[in-house]
C-alpha cells in the first residue's frame, strides 16, 4: 500500500529529477530489510520523519500550481498513511510489549522452576545426608551391639571356665580328701588289725602260759601225789 502511494505520487506530479521515485526505492529497500532490532526501527522512524518533512516542503513549493482538491486528497492520503504507520507502530509496540511480557513470564517461570529444582536438590541432599547419618548410626549401633555381645560371650566363657576350674579344683580337693580319708581309714584298720593280732597273740601267749603253768602244776601235783602214794 505504501509503495503504491509513492509510485502514484511520483508519476502523478512528473518530477523530472526522479527524486520521489529514488526516495520510494530507498524507503522500500530500507523497510524490507531487518526490522527486528530496536536500532533499525529508530532509523526507519527518522527516515520516515525526514521524508515527511521533505514531502511537506514539496507541498509548500507546489501549492501555487496544484488545485485545492488534489492537495486535500494528498493530505487525506498522508493522514491515512500516518494513521496506518501509527497503528502499525502501536501494533508493533503492543506486540513487543506482549513479547517482553511473555519473555518476562518465561524468565520468571524458569527462575521459579530453577529455584524449585534447587530446593528439591537441597531437600534430596538433606534427605540423603540424613539417610547416611541414620545408616552410620545404625552401623555404629550394630557394631556396638556386636562388641557388647562379644564381650558378654567372652565374660560368659570366662565365667564358665572359672567355674569349671573351680569345680575341677573342688573335685580335686574332694578326691584328695577322699584319698586322705581312705588312707586314714586304711591306717586305722591296719592299726586295729595289729592291735587285735597283738591282743590275740598276747591272749594266746597268756593261754599257753596258763596251760603250761597248769600242766606244770598238774605234773607237779601228780609227781608229789605218786610220791605220797595217794594215787
Short mmCIF file of C-alpha atoms in Angstrom, two decimals:
data_model
loop_
_atom_site.label_atom_id
_atom_site.label_comp_id
_atom_site.label_asym_id
_atom_site.label_seq_id
_atom_site.Cartn_x
_atom_site.Cartn_y
_atom_site.Cartn_z
CA UNK A 1 0.00 0.00 0.00
CA UNK A 2 2.80 2.34 0.97
CA UNK A 3 4.73 1.58 -2.24
CA UNK A 4 1.71 2.19 -4.46
CA UNK A 5 1.15 5.61 -2.83
CA UNK A 6 4.74 6.62 -3.51
CA UNK A 7 4.53 5.43 -7.12
CA UNK A 8 1.30 7.31 -7.62
CA UNK A 9 2.88 10.46 -6.23
CA UNK A 10 5.97 10.03 -8.38
CA UNK A 11 4.09 9.55 -11.63
CA UNK A 12 1.19 11.97 -10.97
CA UNK A 13 3.43 15.01 -10.42
CA UNK A 14 6.05 14.05 -13.05
CA UNK A 15 9.07 15.30 -11.17
CA UNK A 16 11.84 15.49 -13.73
CA UNK A 17 14.74 14.80 -11.40
CA UNK A 18 13.22 11.47 -10.23
CA UNK A 19 13.88 12.29 -6.54
CA UNK A 20 10.49 10.99 -5.36
CA UNK A 21 11.00 7.64 -7.09
CA UNK A 22 14.51 7.34 -5.62
CA UNK A 23 13.14 8.13 -2.18
CA UNK A 24 10.45 5.49 -2.67
CA UNK A 25 13.09 2.92 -3.64
CA UNK A 26 15.25 3.91 -0.68
CA UNK A 27 12.32 3.60 1.76
CA UNK A 28 11.23 0.35 0.15
CA UNK A 29 14.72 -1.14 0.43
CA UNK A 30 15.22 0.07 3.99
CA UNK A 31 11.78 -1.11 5.15
CA UNK A 32 12.18 -4.54 3.54
CA UNK A 33 15.47 -5.07 5.44
CA UNK A 34 15.56 -6.41 9.02
CA UNK A 35 13.02 -4.70 11.26
CA UNK A 36 13.56 -6.88 14.32
CA UNK A 37 16.03 -4.78 16.30
CA UNK A 38 15.28 -1.53 18.12
CA UNK A 39 18.02 0.41 16.27
CA UNK A 40 16.52 -0.45 12.85
CA UNK A 41 13.12 0.78 13.99
CA UNK A 42 14.62 4.05 15.22
CA UNK A 43 16.43 4.56 11.88
CA UNK A 44 13.24 3.84 10.00
CA UNK A 45 11.32 6.33 12.15
CA UNK A 46 13.95 9.01 11.50
CA UNK A 47 13.85 8.30 7.76
CA UNK A 48 10.07 8.50 7.72
CA UNK A 49 10.16 11.77 9.62
CA UNK A 50 12.70 13.18 7.18
CA UNK A 51 10.61 12.05 4.22
CA UNK A 52 7.51 13.66 5.70
CA UNK A 53 9.42 16.91 6.17
CA UNK A 54 10.65 16.76 2.57
CA UNK A 55 7.12 15.98 1.41
CA UNK A 56 5.76 18.97 3.29
CA UNK A 57 8.44 21.17 1.71
CA UNK A 58 7.45 19.87 -1.73
CA UNK A 59 3.83 20.56 -0.95
CA UNK A 60 4.61 24.12 0.00
CA UNK A 61 6.50 24.57 -3.30
CA UNK A 62 3.72 23.06 -5.37
CA UNK A 63 0.84 24.82 -3.63
CA UNK A 64 0.65 27.56 -6.24
CA UNK A 65 0.47 25.11 -9.14
CA UNK A 66 -1.88 22.41 -7.78
CA UNK A 67 -5.58 22.62 -7.22
CA UNK A 68 -7.23 22.53 -3.78
CA UNK A 69 -8.86 19.15 -4.35
CA UNK A 70 -5.62 17.45 -5.17
CA UNK A 71 -3.98 18.96 -2.09
CA UNK A 72 -6.83 17.77 0.09
CA UNK A 73 -6.54 14.29 -1.41
CA UNK A 74 -2.85 14.28 -0.73
CA UNK A 75 -3.37 15.44 2.86
CA UNK A 76 -6.00 12.78 3.35
CA UNK A 77 -3.66 10.15 1.97
CA UNK A 78 -0.85 11.44 4.15
CA UNK A 79 -3.11 11.42 7.20
CA UNK A 80 -4.20 7.90 6.36
CA UNK A 81 -0.60 6.89 5.82
CA UNK A 82 0.41 8.48 9.13
CA UNK A 83 -2.53 6.76 10.80
CA UNK A 84 -1.51 3.45 9.29
CA UNK A 85 2.09 3.98 10.38
CA UNK A 86 0.95 4.98 13.86
CA UNK A 87 -1.33 1.96 14.07
CA UNK A 88 1.44 -0.27 12.76
CA UNK A 89 3.90 1.25 15.22
CA UNK A 90 1.43 0.85 18.09
CA UNK A 91 0.71 -2.70 16.99
CA UNK A 92 4.43 -3.41 16.88
CA UNK A 93 4.90 -1.78 20.28
CA UNK A 94 1.97 -3.79 21.62
CA UNK A 95 3.42 -6.98 20.15
CA UNK A 96 6.83 -6.03 21.52
CA UNK A 97 5.34 -5.41 24.98
CA UNK A 98 3.40 -8.66 24.72
CA UNK A 99 6.57 -10.47 23.69
CA UNK A 100 8.52 -8.81 26.50
CA UNK A 101 5.77 -9.75 28.96
CA UNK A 102 5.85 -13.32 27.66
CA UNK A 103 9.62 -13.36 27.96
CA UNK A 104 9.37 -11.89 31.46
CA UNK A 105 6.80 -14.55 32.43
CA UNK A 106 9.02 -17.20 30.82
CA UNK A 107 12.06 -15.91 32.70
CA UNK A 108 10.10 -15.76 35.95
CA UNK A 109 8.76 -19.28 35.42
CA UNK A 110 12.23 -20.52 34.51
CA UNK A 111 13.62 -18.84 37.61
CA UNK A 112 10.84 -20.36 39.74
CA UNK A 113 11.49 -23.77 38.17
CA UNK A 114 15.22 -23.40 38.80
CA UNK A 115 14.54 -22.35 42.39
CA UNK A 116 12.16 -25.29 42.80
CA UNK A 117 14.78 -27.62 41.30
CA UNK A 118 17.43 -26.18 43.61
CA UNK A 119 15.06 -26.57 46.56
CA UNK A 120 14.30 -30.16 45.52
CA UNK A 121 18.02 -30.85 45.11
CA UNK A 122 18.70 -29.36 48.54
CA UNK A 123 15.87 -31.44 50.03
CA UNK A 124 17.21 -34.52 48.26
CA UNK A 125 20.70 -33.72 49.53
CA UNK A 126 19.34 -33.22 53.04
CA UNK A 127 17.39 -36.48 52.80
CA UNK A 128 20.48 -38.31 51.54
CA UNK A 129 22.58 -36.77 54.31
CA UNK A 130 20.02 -37.82 56.93
CA UNK A 131 19.88 -41.32 55.45
CA UNK A 132 23.68 -41.50 55.54
CA UNK A 133 23.70 -40.32 59.14
CA UNK A 134 20.97 -42.83 60.00
CA UNK A 135 22.95 -45.57 58.26
CA UNK A 136 26.09 -44.59 60.13
CA UNK A 137 24.18 -44.51 63.42
CA UNK A 138 22.67 -47.93 62.71
CA UNK A 139 26.08 -49.29 61.73
CA UNK A 140 27.64 -47.84 64.88
CA UNK A 141 24.80 -49.24 66.99
CA UNK A 142 25.15 -52.63 65.33
CA UNK A 143 28.90 -52.57 65.87
CA UNK A 144 28.42 -51.56 69.50
CA UNK A 145 25.83 -54.30 69.97
CA UNK A 146 28.13 -56.83 68.34
CA UNK A 147 31.01 -55.70 70.55
CA UNK A 148 28.80 -55.89 73.62
CA UNK A 149 27.61 -59.34 72.61
CA UNK A 150 31.18 -60.44 72.02
CA UNK A 151 32.23 -59.05 75.40
CA UNK A 152 29.28 -60.75 77.07
CA UNK A 153 30.16 -64.01 75.37
CA UNK A 154 33.77 -63.63 76.45
CA UNK A 155 32.73 -62.92 80.03
CA UNK A 156 30.37 -65.89 79.96
CA UNK A 157 33.12 -68.09 78.59
CA UNK A 158 35.50 -66.78 81.25
CA UNK A 159 32.94 -67.40 83.98
CA UNK A 160 32.28 -70.88 82.63
CA UNK A 161 35.99 -71.60 82.51
CA UNK A 162 36.43 -70.26 86.02
CA UNK A 163 33.50 -72.32 87.22
CA UNK A 164 34.90 -75.40 85.53
CA UNK A 165 38.29 -74.73 87.08
CA UNK A 166 36.67 -74.22 90.47
CA UNK A 167 34.67 -77.41 90.01
CA UNK A 168 37.80 -79.26 88.98
CA UNK A 169 39.61 -77.83 91.98
CA UNK A 170 36.72 -78.81 94.22
CA UNK A 171 36.70 -82.24 92.67
CA UNK A 172 40.42 -82.48 93.19
CA UNK A 173 40.01 -81.39 96.79
CA UNK A 174 37.25 -83.92 97.27
CA UNK A 175 39.38 -86.61 95.70
CA UNK A 176 42.29 -85.67 97.91
CA UNK A 177 40.04 -85.60 100.94
CA UNK A 178 38.59 -88.94 99.97
CA UNK A 179 42.04 -90.32 99.42
CA UNK A 180 43.17 -88.94 102.74
CA UNK A 181 40.12 -90.37 104.43
CA UNK A 182 40.69 -93.69 102.74
CA UNK A 183 44.30 -93.61 103.79
CA UNK A 184 43.34 -92.74 107.33
CA UNK A 185 40.74 -95.48 107.37
CA UNK A 186 43.21 -97.94 106.00
CA UNK A 187 45.74 -96.87 108.60
CA UNK A 188 43.14 -97.18 111.32
CA UNK A 189 42.14 -100.59 110.06
CA UNK A 190 45.76 -101.66 109.99
CA UNK A 191 46.26 -100.36 113.48
CA UNK A 192 43.14 -102.13 114.68
CA UNK A 193 44.25 -105.32 112.99
CA UNK A 194 47.69 -105.03 114.52
CA UNK A 195 46.17 -104.37 117.91
CA UNK A 196 43.83 -107.31 117.52
CA UNK A 197 46.65 -109.52 116.39
CA UNK A 198 48.80 -108.33 119.25
CA UNK A 199 45.96 -108.87 121.71
CA UNK A 200 45.19 -112.26 120.28
CA UNK A 201 48.86 -113.18 120.37
CA UNK A 202 49.06 -111.94 123.95
CA UNK A 203 45.92 -113.80 124.85
CA UNK A 204 47.25 -116.87 123.12
CA UNK A 205 50.56 -116.50 124.87
CA UNK A 206 48.74 -115.99 128.18
CA UNK A 207 46.60 -119.05 127.47
CA UNK A 208 49.67 -121.08 126.56
CA UNK A 209 51.50 -119.81 129.63
CA UNK A 210 48.48 -120.62 131.77
CA UNK A 211 48.20 -124.05 130.17
CA UNK A 212 51.90 -124.59 130.70
CA UNK A 213 51.54 -123.44 134.26
CA UNK A 214 48.52 -125.63 134.80
CA UNK A 215 50.31 -128.53 133.17
CA UNK A 216 53.35 -127.87 135.30
CA UNK A 217 51.17 -127.61 138.43
CA UNK A 218 49.33 -130.78 137.46
CA UNK A 219 52.58 -132.58 136.72
CA UNK A 220 53.98 -131.38 139.98
CA UNK A 221 50.87 -132.43 141.83
CA UNK A 222 50.90 -135.75 140.05
CA UNK A 223 54.52 -136.25 140.92
CA UNK A 224 54.06 -135.40 144.57
CA UNK A 225 50.91 -137.49 144.71
CA UNK A 226 52.71 -140.51 143.35
CA UNK A 227 55.39 -139.96 145.80
CA UNK A 228 52.93 -139.81 148.62
CA UNK A 229 51.10 -142.87 147.27
CA UNK A 230 47.83 -141.34 147.09
CA UNK A 231 47.27 -142.31 143.54
#
